[in-house]
Short mmCIF file of C-alpha atoms in Angstrom, two decimals:
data_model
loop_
_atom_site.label_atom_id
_atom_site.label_comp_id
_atom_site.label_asym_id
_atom_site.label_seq_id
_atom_site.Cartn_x
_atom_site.Cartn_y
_atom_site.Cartn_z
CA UNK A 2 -23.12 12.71 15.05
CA UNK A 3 -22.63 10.48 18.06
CA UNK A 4 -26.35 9.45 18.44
CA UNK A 5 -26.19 8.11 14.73
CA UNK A 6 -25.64 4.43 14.43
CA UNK A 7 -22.71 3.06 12.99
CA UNK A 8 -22.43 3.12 9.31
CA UNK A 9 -25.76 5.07 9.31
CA UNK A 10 -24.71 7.56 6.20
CA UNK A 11 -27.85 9.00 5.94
CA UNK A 12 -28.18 10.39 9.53
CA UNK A 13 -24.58 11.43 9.57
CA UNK A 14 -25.51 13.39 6.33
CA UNK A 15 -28.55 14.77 8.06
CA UNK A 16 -26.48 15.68 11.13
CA UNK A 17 -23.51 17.66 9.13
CA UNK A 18 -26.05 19.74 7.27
CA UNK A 19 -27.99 20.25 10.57
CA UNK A 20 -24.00 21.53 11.66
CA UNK A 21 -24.04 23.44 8.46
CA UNK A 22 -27.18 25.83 9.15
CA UNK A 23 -25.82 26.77 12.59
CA UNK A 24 -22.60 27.28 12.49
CA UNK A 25 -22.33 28.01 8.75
CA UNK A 26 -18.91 30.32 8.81
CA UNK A 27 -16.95 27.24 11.08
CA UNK A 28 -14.74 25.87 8.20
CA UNK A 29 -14.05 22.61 10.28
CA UNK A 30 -17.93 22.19 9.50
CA UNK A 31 -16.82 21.74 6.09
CA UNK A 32 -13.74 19.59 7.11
CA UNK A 33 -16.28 17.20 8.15
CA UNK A 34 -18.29 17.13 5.45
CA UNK A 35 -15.01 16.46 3.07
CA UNK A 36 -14.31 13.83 5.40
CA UNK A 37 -17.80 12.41 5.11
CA UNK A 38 -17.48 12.98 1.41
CA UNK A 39 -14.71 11.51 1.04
CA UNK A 40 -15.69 8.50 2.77
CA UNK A 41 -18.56 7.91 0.67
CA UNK A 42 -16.12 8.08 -2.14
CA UNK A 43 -18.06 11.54 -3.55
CA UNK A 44 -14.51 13.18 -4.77
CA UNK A 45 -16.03 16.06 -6.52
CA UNK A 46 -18.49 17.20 -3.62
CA UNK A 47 -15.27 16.24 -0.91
CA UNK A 48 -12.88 18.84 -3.17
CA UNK A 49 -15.78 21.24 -3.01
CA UNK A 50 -16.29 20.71 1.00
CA UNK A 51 -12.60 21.48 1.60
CA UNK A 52 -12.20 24.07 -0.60
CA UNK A 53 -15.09 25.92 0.94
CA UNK A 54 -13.12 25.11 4.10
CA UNK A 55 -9.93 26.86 2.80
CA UNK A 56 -12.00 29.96 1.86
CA UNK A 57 -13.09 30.52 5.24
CA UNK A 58 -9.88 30.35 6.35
CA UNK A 59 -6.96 30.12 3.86
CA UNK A 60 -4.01 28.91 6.26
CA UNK A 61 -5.93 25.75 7.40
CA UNK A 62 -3.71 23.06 6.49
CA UNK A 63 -6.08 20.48 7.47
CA UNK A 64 -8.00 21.12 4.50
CA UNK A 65 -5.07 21.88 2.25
CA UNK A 66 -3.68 18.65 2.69
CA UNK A 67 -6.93 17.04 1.80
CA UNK A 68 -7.15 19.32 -1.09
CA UNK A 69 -3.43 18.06 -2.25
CA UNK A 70 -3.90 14.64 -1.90
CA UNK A 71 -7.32 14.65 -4.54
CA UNK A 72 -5.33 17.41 -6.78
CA UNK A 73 -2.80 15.01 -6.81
CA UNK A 74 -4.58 12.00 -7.94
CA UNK A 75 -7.78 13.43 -9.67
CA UNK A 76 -8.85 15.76 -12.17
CA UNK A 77 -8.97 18.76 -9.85
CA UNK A 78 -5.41 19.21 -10.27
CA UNK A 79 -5.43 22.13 -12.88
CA UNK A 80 -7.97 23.69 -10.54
CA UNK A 81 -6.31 23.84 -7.32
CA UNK A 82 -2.86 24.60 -9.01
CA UNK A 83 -5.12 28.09 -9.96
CA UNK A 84 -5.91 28.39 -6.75
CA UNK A 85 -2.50 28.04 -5.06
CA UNK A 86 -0.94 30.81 -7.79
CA UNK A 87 -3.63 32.92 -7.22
CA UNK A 88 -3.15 32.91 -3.45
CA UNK A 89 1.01 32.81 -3.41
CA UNK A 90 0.12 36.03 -5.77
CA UNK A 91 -1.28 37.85 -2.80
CA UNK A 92 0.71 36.35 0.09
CA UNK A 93 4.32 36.02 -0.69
CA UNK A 94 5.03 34.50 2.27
CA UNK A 95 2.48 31.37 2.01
CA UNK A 96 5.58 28.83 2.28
CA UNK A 97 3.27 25.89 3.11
CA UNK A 98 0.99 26.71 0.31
CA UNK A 99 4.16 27.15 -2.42
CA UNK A 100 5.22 23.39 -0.77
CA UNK A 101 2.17 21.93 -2.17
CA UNK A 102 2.09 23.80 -5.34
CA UNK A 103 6.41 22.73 -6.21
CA UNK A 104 5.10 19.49 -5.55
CA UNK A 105 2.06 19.23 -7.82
CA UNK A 106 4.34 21.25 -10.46
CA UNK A 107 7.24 18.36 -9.48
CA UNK A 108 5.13 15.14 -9.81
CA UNK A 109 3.62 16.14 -12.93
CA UNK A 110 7.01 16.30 -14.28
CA UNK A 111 6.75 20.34 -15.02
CA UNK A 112 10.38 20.35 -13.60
CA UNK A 113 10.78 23.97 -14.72
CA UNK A 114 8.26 25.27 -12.56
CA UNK A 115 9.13 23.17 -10.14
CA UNK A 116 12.17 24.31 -9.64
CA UNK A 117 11.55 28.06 -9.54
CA UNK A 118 8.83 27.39 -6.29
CA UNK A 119 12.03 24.91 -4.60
CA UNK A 120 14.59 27.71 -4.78
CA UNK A 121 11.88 30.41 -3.37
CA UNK A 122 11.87 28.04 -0.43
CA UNK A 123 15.17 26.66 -0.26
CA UNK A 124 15.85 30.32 0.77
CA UNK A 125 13.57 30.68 3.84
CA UNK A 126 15.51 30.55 6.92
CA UNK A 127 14.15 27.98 8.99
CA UNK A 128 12.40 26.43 7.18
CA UNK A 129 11.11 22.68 7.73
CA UNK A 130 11.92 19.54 5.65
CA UNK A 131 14.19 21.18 3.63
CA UNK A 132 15.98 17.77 3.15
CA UNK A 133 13.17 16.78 0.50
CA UNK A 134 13.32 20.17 -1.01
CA UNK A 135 17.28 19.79 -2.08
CA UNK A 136 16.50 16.20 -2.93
CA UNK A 137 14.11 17.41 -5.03
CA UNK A 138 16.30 19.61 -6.76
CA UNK A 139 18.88 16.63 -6.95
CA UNK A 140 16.57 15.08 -9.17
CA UNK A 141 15.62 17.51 -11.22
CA UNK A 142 19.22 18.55 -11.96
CA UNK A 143 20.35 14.85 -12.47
CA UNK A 144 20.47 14.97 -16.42
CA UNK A 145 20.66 18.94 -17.33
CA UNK A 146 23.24 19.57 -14.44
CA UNK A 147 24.38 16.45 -12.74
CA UNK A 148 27.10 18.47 -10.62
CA UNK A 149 24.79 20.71 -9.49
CA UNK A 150 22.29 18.07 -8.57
CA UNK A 151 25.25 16.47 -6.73
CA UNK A 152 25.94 19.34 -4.41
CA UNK A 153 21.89 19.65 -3.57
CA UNK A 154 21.84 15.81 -3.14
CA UNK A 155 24.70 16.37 -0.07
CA UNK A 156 23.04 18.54 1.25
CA UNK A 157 19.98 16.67 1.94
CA UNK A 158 22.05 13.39 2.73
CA UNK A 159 23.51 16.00 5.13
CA UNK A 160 20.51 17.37 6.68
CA UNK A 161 18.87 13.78 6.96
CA UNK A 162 21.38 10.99 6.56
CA UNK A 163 19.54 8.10 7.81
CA UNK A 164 16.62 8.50 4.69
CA UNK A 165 17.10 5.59 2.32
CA UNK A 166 15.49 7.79 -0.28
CA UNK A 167 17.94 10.45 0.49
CA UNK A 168 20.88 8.42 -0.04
CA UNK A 169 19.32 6.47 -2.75
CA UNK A 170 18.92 10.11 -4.62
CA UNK A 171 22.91 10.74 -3.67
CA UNK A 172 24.04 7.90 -4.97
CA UNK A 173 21.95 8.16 -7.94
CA UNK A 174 23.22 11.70 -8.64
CA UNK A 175 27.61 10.21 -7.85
CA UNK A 176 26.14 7.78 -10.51
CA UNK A 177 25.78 10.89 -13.02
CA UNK A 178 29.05 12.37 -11.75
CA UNK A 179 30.71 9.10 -12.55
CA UNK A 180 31.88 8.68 -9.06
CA UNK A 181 31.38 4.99 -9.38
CA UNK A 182 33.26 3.52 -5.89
CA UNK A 183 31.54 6.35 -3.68
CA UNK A 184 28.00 5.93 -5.68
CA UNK A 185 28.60 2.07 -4.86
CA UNK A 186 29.26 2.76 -1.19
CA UNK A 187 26.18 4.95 -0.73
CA UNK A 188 23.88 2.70 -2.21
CA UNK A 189 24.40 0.20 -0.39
CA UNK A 190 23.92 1.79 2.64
CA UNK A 191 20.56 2.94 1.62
CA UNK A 192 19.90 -0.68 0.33
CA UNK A 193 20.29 -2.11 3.84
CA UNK A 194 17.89 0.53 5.19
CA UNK A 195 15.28 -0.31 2.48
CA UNK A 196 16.17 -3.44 0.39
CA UNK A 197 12.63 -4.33 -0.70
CA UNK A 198 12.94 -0.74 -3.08
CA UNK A 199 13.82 -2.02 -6.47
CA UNK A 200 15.16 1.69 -7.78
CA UNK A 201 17.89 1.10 -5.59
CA UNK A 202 18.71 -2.28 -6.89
CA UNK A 203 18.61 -0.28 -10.36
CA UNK A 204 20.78 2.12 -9.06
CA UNK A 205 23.59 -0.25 -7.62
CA UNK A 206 23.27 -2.10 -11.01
CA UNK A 207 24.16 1.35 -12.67
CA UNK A 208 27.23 1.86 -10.48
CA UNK A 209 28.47 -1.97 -10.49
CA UNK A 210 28.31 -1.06 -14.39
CA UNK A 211 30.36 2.20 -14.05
CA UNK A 212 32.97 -0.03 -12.07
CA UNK A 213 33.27 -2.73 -14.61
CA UNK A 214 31.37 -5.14 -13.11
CA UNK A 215 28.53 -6.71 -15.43
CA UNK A 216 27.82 -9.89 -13.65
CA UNK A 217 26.82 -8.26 -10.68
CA UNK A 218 25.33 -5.80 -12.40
CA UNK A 219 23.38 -7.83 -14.14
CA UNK A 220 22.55 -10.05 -10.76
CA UNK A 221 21.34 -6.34 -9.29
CA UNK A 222 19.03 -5.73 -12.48
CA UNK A 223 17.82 -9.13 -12.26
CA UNK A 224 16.25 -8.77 -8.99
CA UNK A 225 15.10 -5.52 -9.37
CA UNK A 226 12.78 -6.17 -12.30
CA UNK A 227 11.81 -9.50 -10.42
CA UNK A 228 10.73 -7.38 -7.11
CA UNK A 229 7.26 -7.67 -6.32
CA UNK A 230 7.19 -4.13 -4.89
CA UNK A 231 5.86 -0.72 -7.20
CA UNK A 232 9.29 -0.13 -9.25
CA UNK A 233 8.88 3.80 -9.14
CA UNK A 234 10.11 5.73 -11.52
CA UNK A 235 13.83 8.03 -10.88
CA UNK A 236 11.89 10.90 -10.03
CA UNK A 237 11.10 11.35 -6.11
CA UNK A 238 8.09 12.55 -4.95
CA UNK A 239 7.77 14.22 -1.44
CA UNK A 240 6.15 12.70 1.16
CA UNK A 241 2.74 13.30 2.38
CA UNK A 242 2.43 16.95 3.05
CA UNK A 243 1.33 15.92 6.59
CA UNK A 244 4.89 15.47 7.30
CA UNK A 245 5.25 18.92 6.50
CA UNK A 246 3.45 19.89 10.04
CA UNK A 247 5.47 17.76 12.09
#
């Protein structure tokens, strides 16, 4: 692939296949093809390329991340949700694997499901990131059961308490508890880390309410409608799964 010219697609093509005929049970051949794929802005054939990757060898996260991030944005969702179940059917143990499928279940707001794949992991020791897990959980308890979410919003705030999200998600949840004052406290905290994030302007507006105080409320609201950044919605999705490695 090095002797091809710059933006030549058609010999880097040529050279992938060439890849493909000799060394056609290497699943990072098919990494490379995704990637190539995916460059070209060929979705369907990049999902395909990965997938063949995966079922050459299932724990490769490489492809599994790719995989997640098209699922997550595309059509091939229902598809690789299949293919996650099937496999977490067979291998209990798959933690990375039931990551990817809470989240899928979690950011197409099947908070049910969701939550069943979050507890499974919540309760493997040692487990990494478990911070986004709980505030995960947070969020999905915040209207059914807001004292619950409260107790899994500490302890991610706990496990990672410089993560504006985190704290935005705690103070959200003291919000729901009516714990106006602390909720206040909190949220500013995680406004100073991240004060372009209108949610948390939202969120301070809710608690300035709670206290009594609609002018400043109001003055929070204001500004967060007015923001010029993606308002996102109360539910927070994980981050890239490529944190999950780290």
């Amino acid at each position: 692939i090095s002797a091809c010219l710059v933006g030549s697609e058609m010999c880097i093509r040529d050279s992938i296949e060439s890849m493909q005929k000799d060394f056609s049970n290497n699943p990072n051949v098919y990494v490379l093809q995704g990637n190539y794929f995916k460059a070209v802005q060929d979705i369907d054939s990049a999902y395909n390329a990965y997938s063949h990757a995966v079922t050459l060898k299932p724990d490769f996260t490489l492809p599994l991340i790719e995989l997640y991030q098209i699922a997550s944005q595309g059509p091939q969702k229902e598809a690789f949700k299949e293919y996650l179940s099937n496999h977490l059917s067979k291998n209990e143990d798959a933690h990375f694997q039931r990551h990817l499928l809470a989240d899928l279940l979690y950011i197409e707001g099947n908070m049910p499901a969701a939550e069943v794949q979050y507890l499974k992991l919540i309760s493997i020791n040692g487990l990494p990131n478990k911070d986004r897990i709980y505030n995960n959980l947070a969020l999905i308890k915040a209207e059914s059961e807001p004292k619950q979410g409260l107790e899994y919003a500490e302890i991610a705030a706990q496990l990672t308490p410089d993560s504006a999200a985190i704290l935005d998600t705690k103070g959200w949840l003291l919000v729901k508890n009516a714990q106006y004052q602390e909720a206040l406290t909190t949220l500013r905290t995680a406004f100073t880390m991240r004060s372009s994030d209108p949610s948390i302007r939202y969120h301070l507006a809710a608690a300035l309410t709670g206290l009594g105080k609609a002018e400043q409320a109001k003055s929070e609201l204001t500004q967060a409608l007015a923001s010029t950044s993606p308002f996102p919605c109360l539910l927070y999705t994980s981050p890239s799964p490529r944190d999950r490695q780290k």
